[in-house]
Amino acid sequence: DADVTQTPRNRITKTGKRIMLECSQTKGHDRMYWYRQDPGLGLRLIYYSFDVKDINKGEISDGYSVSRQAQAKFSLSLESAIPNQTALYFCATSDSRGEQFFGPGTRLTVL
Amino acid sequence: AQSVTQLDSQVPVFEEAPVELRCNYSSSVSVYLFWYVQYPNQGLQLLLKYLSGSTLVKGINGFEAEFNKSQTSFHLRKPSVHISDTAEYFCAVSDGGLTGGGNKLTFGTGTQLKVEL
């Protein structure tokens, strides 16, 4: 079984809809991250969490929110989706030295 | 603040030829450095990492990278590429938490390696 799983893997939605992307991990790491990937821009950090009570904004947090339900679960929400949030979204976990382990990604399309 | 520059957005190369993917970084503190690979329609997979010690780091699939502190570089090399190496490669840097912001990764914009017959 994969160490980091993401659901759904693909999602098409309409402008204005609320969307939740879910991430679960079995690596036992405290640190979890959400990124978005856009062609030519690499990965940009949306939010990160170093433990259940710790949530931090990344470089592009506007329009997104997160919830850390447990050590193993970290969800990303788009409260009112817009077309420029169409992207590939990755969840990751890390150990104390920063090596990150990535999920398979969620491809989100906002029409 | 940290930053990573991957100057080459695309690198075409013939099979069995050598390849070098360039990565330069900037940071005010000591860093940890990583190369990740992303195959089509997949997530990111760690190729290799530099945390400390020897500046020449060997990774999976025959790749290696050399940490050069004076030139703030961490270039990725492979002496002979295969068709299956076609993928996007990302360089990333972490400060190891030394700047108080935790050990977040800062990624470069990626280099698409295309291996041709």
Tab-separated table of N, CA, C and O in Angstrom, chain B residues 47-103:
chain	number	residue	atom	x	y	z
B	47	LEU	N	15.229	11.233	-5.960
B	47	LEU	CA	16.358	10.649	-6.684
B	47	LEU	C	17.578	10.542	-5.781
B	47	LEU	O	18.252	9.520	-5.744
B	48	LEU	N	17.884	11.645	-5.107
B	48	LEU	CA	19.035	11.678	-4.217
B	48	LEU	C	18.944	12.909	-3.332
B	48	LEU	O	18.144	13.813	-3.585
B	49	LYS	N	19.810	12.924	-2.296
B	49	LYS	CA	19.782	14.032	-1.359
B	49	LYS	C	21.182	14.270	-0.805
B	49	LYS	O	21.986	13.334	-0.686
B	50	TYR	N	21.439	15.530	-0.506
B	50	TYR	CA	22.660	15.904	0.202
B	50	TYR	C	22.253	16.487	1.544
B	50	TYR	O	21.558	17.503	1.605
B	51	LEU	N	22.711	15.833	2.616
B	51	LEU	CA	22.441	16.345	3.964
B	51	LEU	C	23.727	16.811	4.627
B	51	LEU	O	23.744	17.846	5.315
B	52	SER	N	24.791	16.061	4.464
B	52	SER	CA	26.099	16.419	5.007
B	52	SER	C	27.092	15.389	4.483
B	52	SER	O	26.730	14.439	3.794
B	53	GLY	N	28.377	15.614	4.802
B	53	GLY	CA	29.382	14.625	4.430
B	53	GLY	C	29.903	14.806	3.020
B	53	GLY	O	30.082	15.920	2.540
B	54	SER	N	30.114	13.697	2.342
B	54	SER	CA	30.682	13.724	1.002
B	54	SER	C	29.855	14.590	0.068
B	54	SER	O	28.623	14.495	0.037
B	55	THR	N	30.554	15.400	-0.714
B	55	THR	CA	29.838	16.307	-1.610
B	55	THR	C	29.338	15.613	-2.866
B	55	THR	O	28.521	16.168	-3.591
B	56	LEU	N	29.827	14.423	-3.135
B	56	LEU	CA	29.332	13.645	-4.277
B	56	LEU	C	28.294	12.652	-3.761
B	56	LEU	O	28.596	11.783	-2.953
B	57	VAL	N	27.104	12.810	-4.272
B	57	VAL	CA	25.988	12.000	-3.775
B	57	VAL	C	25.496	11.098	-4.895
B	57	VAL	O	25.260	11.560	-6.009
B	58	LYS	N	25.334	9.853	-4.587
B	58	LYS	CA	24.815	8.905	-5.578
B	58	LYS	C	23.367	8.575	-5.254
B	58	LYS	O	22.988	8.409	-4.090
B	59	GLY	N	22.553	8.492	-6.315
B	59	GLY	CA	21.143	8.212	-6.115
B	59	GLY	C	20.698	6.986	-6.870
B	59	GLY	O	21.498	6.148	-7.268
B	60	ILE	N	19.402	6.927	-7.084
B	60	ILE	CA	18.844	5.774	-7.781
B	60	ILE	C	18.988	5.937	-9.282
B	60	ILE	O	19.226	7.044	-9.788
B	61	ASN	N	18.861	4.832	-9.986
B	61	ASN	CA	18.858	4.834	-11.453
B	61	ASN	C	20.135	5.400	-12.070
B	61	ASN	O	20.105	5.909	-13.194
B	62	GLY	N	21.255	5.310	-11.357
B	62	GLY	CA	22.539	5.734	-11.913
B	62	GLY	C	22.812	7.221	-11.882
B	62	GLY	O	23.802	7.686	-12.439
B	63	PHE	N	21.945	7.990	-11.257
B	63	PHE	CA	22.168	9.434	-11.156
B	63	PHE	C	23.101	9.770	-9.997
B	63	PHE	O	23.153	9.052	-9.003
B	64	GLU	N	23.788	10.880	-10.148
B	64	GLU	CA	24.610	11.408	-9.070
B	64	GLU	C	24.587	12.929	-9.141
B	64	GLU	O	24.243	13.522	-10.185
B	65	ALA	N	24.940	13.563	-8.029
B	65	ALA	CA	24.993	15.023	-7.994
B	65	ALA	C	26.146	15.432	-7.110
B	65	ALA	O	26.533	14.714	-6.191
B	66	GLU	N	26.688	16.598	-7.395
B	66	GLU	CA	27.800	17.119	-6.602
B	66	GLU	C	27.427	18.446	-5.987
B	66	GLU	O	27.032	19.390	-6.696
B	67	PHE	N	27.557	18.522	-4.678
B	67	PHE	CA	27.307	19.757	-3.945
B	67	PHE	C	28.563	20.623	-4.009
B	67	PHE	O	29.651	20.195	-3.621
B	68	ASN	N	28.407	21.835	-4.525
B	68	ASN	CA	29.518	22.771	-4.611
B	68	ASN	C	29.124	24.030	-3.854
B	68	ASN	O	28.360	24.864	-4.356
B	69	LYS	N	29.641	24.143	-2.638
B	69	LYS	CA	29.221	25.253	-1.777
B	69	LYS	C	29.689	26.601	-2.311
B	69	LYS	O	28.953	27.583	-2.254
B	70	SER	N	30.888	26.653	-2.855
B	70	SER	CA	31.420	27.942	-3.333
B	70	SER	C	30.642	28.453	-4.535
B	70	SER	O	30.477	29.658	-4.708
B	71	GLN	N	30.131	27.550	-5.344
B	71	GLN	CA	29.354	27.949	-6.509
B	71	GLN	C	27.852	27.829	-6.261
B	71	GLN	O	27.063	28.073	-7.175
B	72	THR	N	27.482	27.477	-5.058
B	72	THR	CA	26.065	27.267	-4.672
B	72	THR	C	25.320	26.484	-5.744
B	72	THR	O	24.271	26.891	-6.241
B	73	SER	N	25.902	25.332	-6.078
B	73	SER	CA	25.294	24.509	-7.122
B	73	SER	C	25.127	23.083	-6.644
B	73	SER	O	25.810	22.620	-5.723
B	74	PHE	N	24.222	22.392	-7.311
B	74	PHE	CA	23.951	20.984	-7.010
B	74	PHE	C	23.485	20.353	-8.324
B	74	PHE	O	22.344	19.968	-8.487
B	75	HIS	N	24.386	20.228	-9.263
B	75	HIS	CA	24.040	19.737	-10.595
B	75	HIS	C	23.876	18.213	-10.594
B	75	HIS	O	24.622	17.485	-9.946
B	76	LEU	N	22.915	17.775	-11.360
B	76	LEU	CA	22.590	16.337	-11.464
B	76	LEU	C	23.214	15.785	-12.739
B	76	LEU	O	23.116	16.415	-13.796
B	77	ARG	N	23.821	14.596	-12.642
B	77	ARG	CA	24.482	14.019	-13.806
B	77	ARG	C	24.149	12.540	-13.937
B	77	ARG	O	23.866	11.858	-12.955
B	78	LYS	N	24.218	12.089	-15.187
B	78	LYS	CA	24.147	10.655	-15.457
B	78	LYS	C	25.030	10.388	-16.666
B	78	LYS	O	24.916	11.098	-17.686
B	79	PRO	N	25.928	9.430	-16.595
B	79	PRO	CA	26.888	9.212	-17.682
B	79	PRO	C	26.279	8.649	-18.956
B	79	PRO	O	26.815	8.853	-20.043
B	80	SER	N	25.148	7.953	-18.834
B	80	SER	CA	24.541	7.343	-20.012
B	80	SER	C	23.032	7.206	-19.770
B	80	SER	O	22.611	6.405	-18.939
B	81	VAL	N	22.250	7.998	-20.484
B	81	VAL	CA	20.811	8.011	-20.209
B	81	VAL	C	20.086	6.954	-21.036
B	81	VAL	O	20.555	6.504	-22.081
B	82	HIS	N	18.903	6.623	-20.548
B	82	HIS	CA	18.040	5.645	-21.201
B	82	HIS	C	16.708	6.310	-21.503
B	82	HIS	O	16.331	7.289	-20.853
B	83	ILE	N	15.998	5.750	-22.443
B	83	ILE	CA	14.675	6.269	-22.794
B	83	ILE	C	13.800	6.431	-21.555
B	83	ILE	O	13.055	7.409	-21.412
B	84	SER	N	13.914	5.502	-20.634
B	84	SER	CA	13.079	5.512	-19.435
B	84	SER	C	13.404	6.659	-18.485
B	84	SER	O	12.659	6.876	-17.518
B	85	ASP	N	14.476	7.377	-18.739
B	85	ASP	CA	14.824	8.549	-17.915
B	85	ASP	C	14.036	9.784	-18.326
B	85	ASP	O	14.133	10.825	-17.662
B	86	THR	N	13.286	9.697	-19.397
B	86	THR	CA	12.451	10.826	-19.817
B	86	THR	C	11.460	11.152	-18.714
B	86	THR	O	10.640	10.319	-18.320
B	87	ALA	N	11.558	12.379	-18.193
B	87	ALA	CA	10.758	12.775	-17.040
B	87	ALA	C	11.065	14.235	-16.742
B	87	ALA	O	11.920	14.849	-17.376
B	88	GLU	N	10.371	14.777	-15.738
B	88	GLU	CA	10.699	16.112	-15.261
B	88	GLU	C	11.461	15.980	-13.950
B	88	GLU	O	11.111	15.169	-13.093
B	89	TYR	N	12.497	16.797	-13.830
B	89	TYR	CA	13.386	16.724	-12.683
B	89	TYR	C	13.347	18.047	-11.926
B	89	TYR	O	13.475	19.120	-12.508
B	90	PHE	N	13.178	17.941	-10.605
B	90	PHE	CA	13.080	19.117	-9.752
B	90	PHE	C	14.197	19.122	-8.719
B	90	PHE	O	14.410	18.132	-8.019
B	91	CYS	N	14.849	20.250	-8.621
B	91	CYS	CA	15.829	20.484	-7.573
B	91	CYS	C	15.115	21.207	-6.429
B	91	CYS	O	14.224	22.040	-6.682
B	92	ALA	N	15.480	20.899	-5.192
B	92	ALA	CA	14.826	21.535	-4.051
B	92	ALA	C	15.839	21.751	-2.938
B	92	ALA	O	16.803	20.998	-2.799
B	93	VAL	N	15.594	22.776	-2.140
B	93	VAL	CA	16.477	23.118	-1.033
B	93	VAL	C	15.668	23.273	0.243
B	93	VAL	O	14.538	23.761	0.228
B	94	SER	N	16.252	22.833	1.350
B	94	SER	CA	15.662	22.998	2.672
B	94	SER	C	16.712	23.602	3.587
B	94	SER	O	17.895	23.250	3.482
B	95	ASP	N	16.275	24.484	4.485
B	95	ASP	CA	17.235	25.051	5.426
B	95	ASP	C	17.365	24.200	6.680
B	95	ASP	O	18.037	24.581	7.623
B	96	GLY	N	16.679	23.078	6.740
B	96	GLY	CA	16.772	22.211	7.907
B	96	GLY	C	16.174	22.825	9.157
B	96	GLY	O	16.456	22.400	10.270
B	97	GLY	N	15.363	23.860	8.979
B	97	GLY	CA	14.746	24.485	10.142
B	97	GLY	C	15.601	25.563	10.801
B	97	GLY	O	15.203	26.132	11.810
B	98	LEU	N	16.737	25.886	10.217
B	98	LEU	CA	17.669	26.817	10.861
B	98	LEU	C	17.174	28.253	10.882
B	98	LEU	O	17.626	29.064	11.682
B	99	THR	N	16.252	28.598	9.981
B	99	THR	CA	15.771	29.976	9.948
B	99	THR	C	14.453	30.128	10.690
B	99	THR	O	13.792	31.142	10.581
B	100	GLY	N	14.092	29.125	11.428
B	100	GLY	CA	12.906	29.229	12.267
B	100	GLY	C	11.606	28.946	11.562
B	100	GLY	O	10.547	28.950	12.178
B	101	GLY	N	11.653	28.707	10.290
B	101	GLY	CA	10.413	28.450	9.554
B	101	GLY	C	10.173	26.989	9.289
B	101	GLY	O	9.390	26.642	8.412
B	102	GLY	N	10.882	26.166	10.038
B	102	GLY	CA	10.737	24.750	9.778
B	102	GLY	C	11.507	24.370	8.537
B	102	GLY	O	12.071	25.223	7.867
B	103	ASN	N	11.582	23.116	8.232
B	103	ASN	CA	12.396	22.706	7.095
B	103	ASN	C	11.553	22.519	5.857
B	103	ASN	O	11.504	21.458	5.271
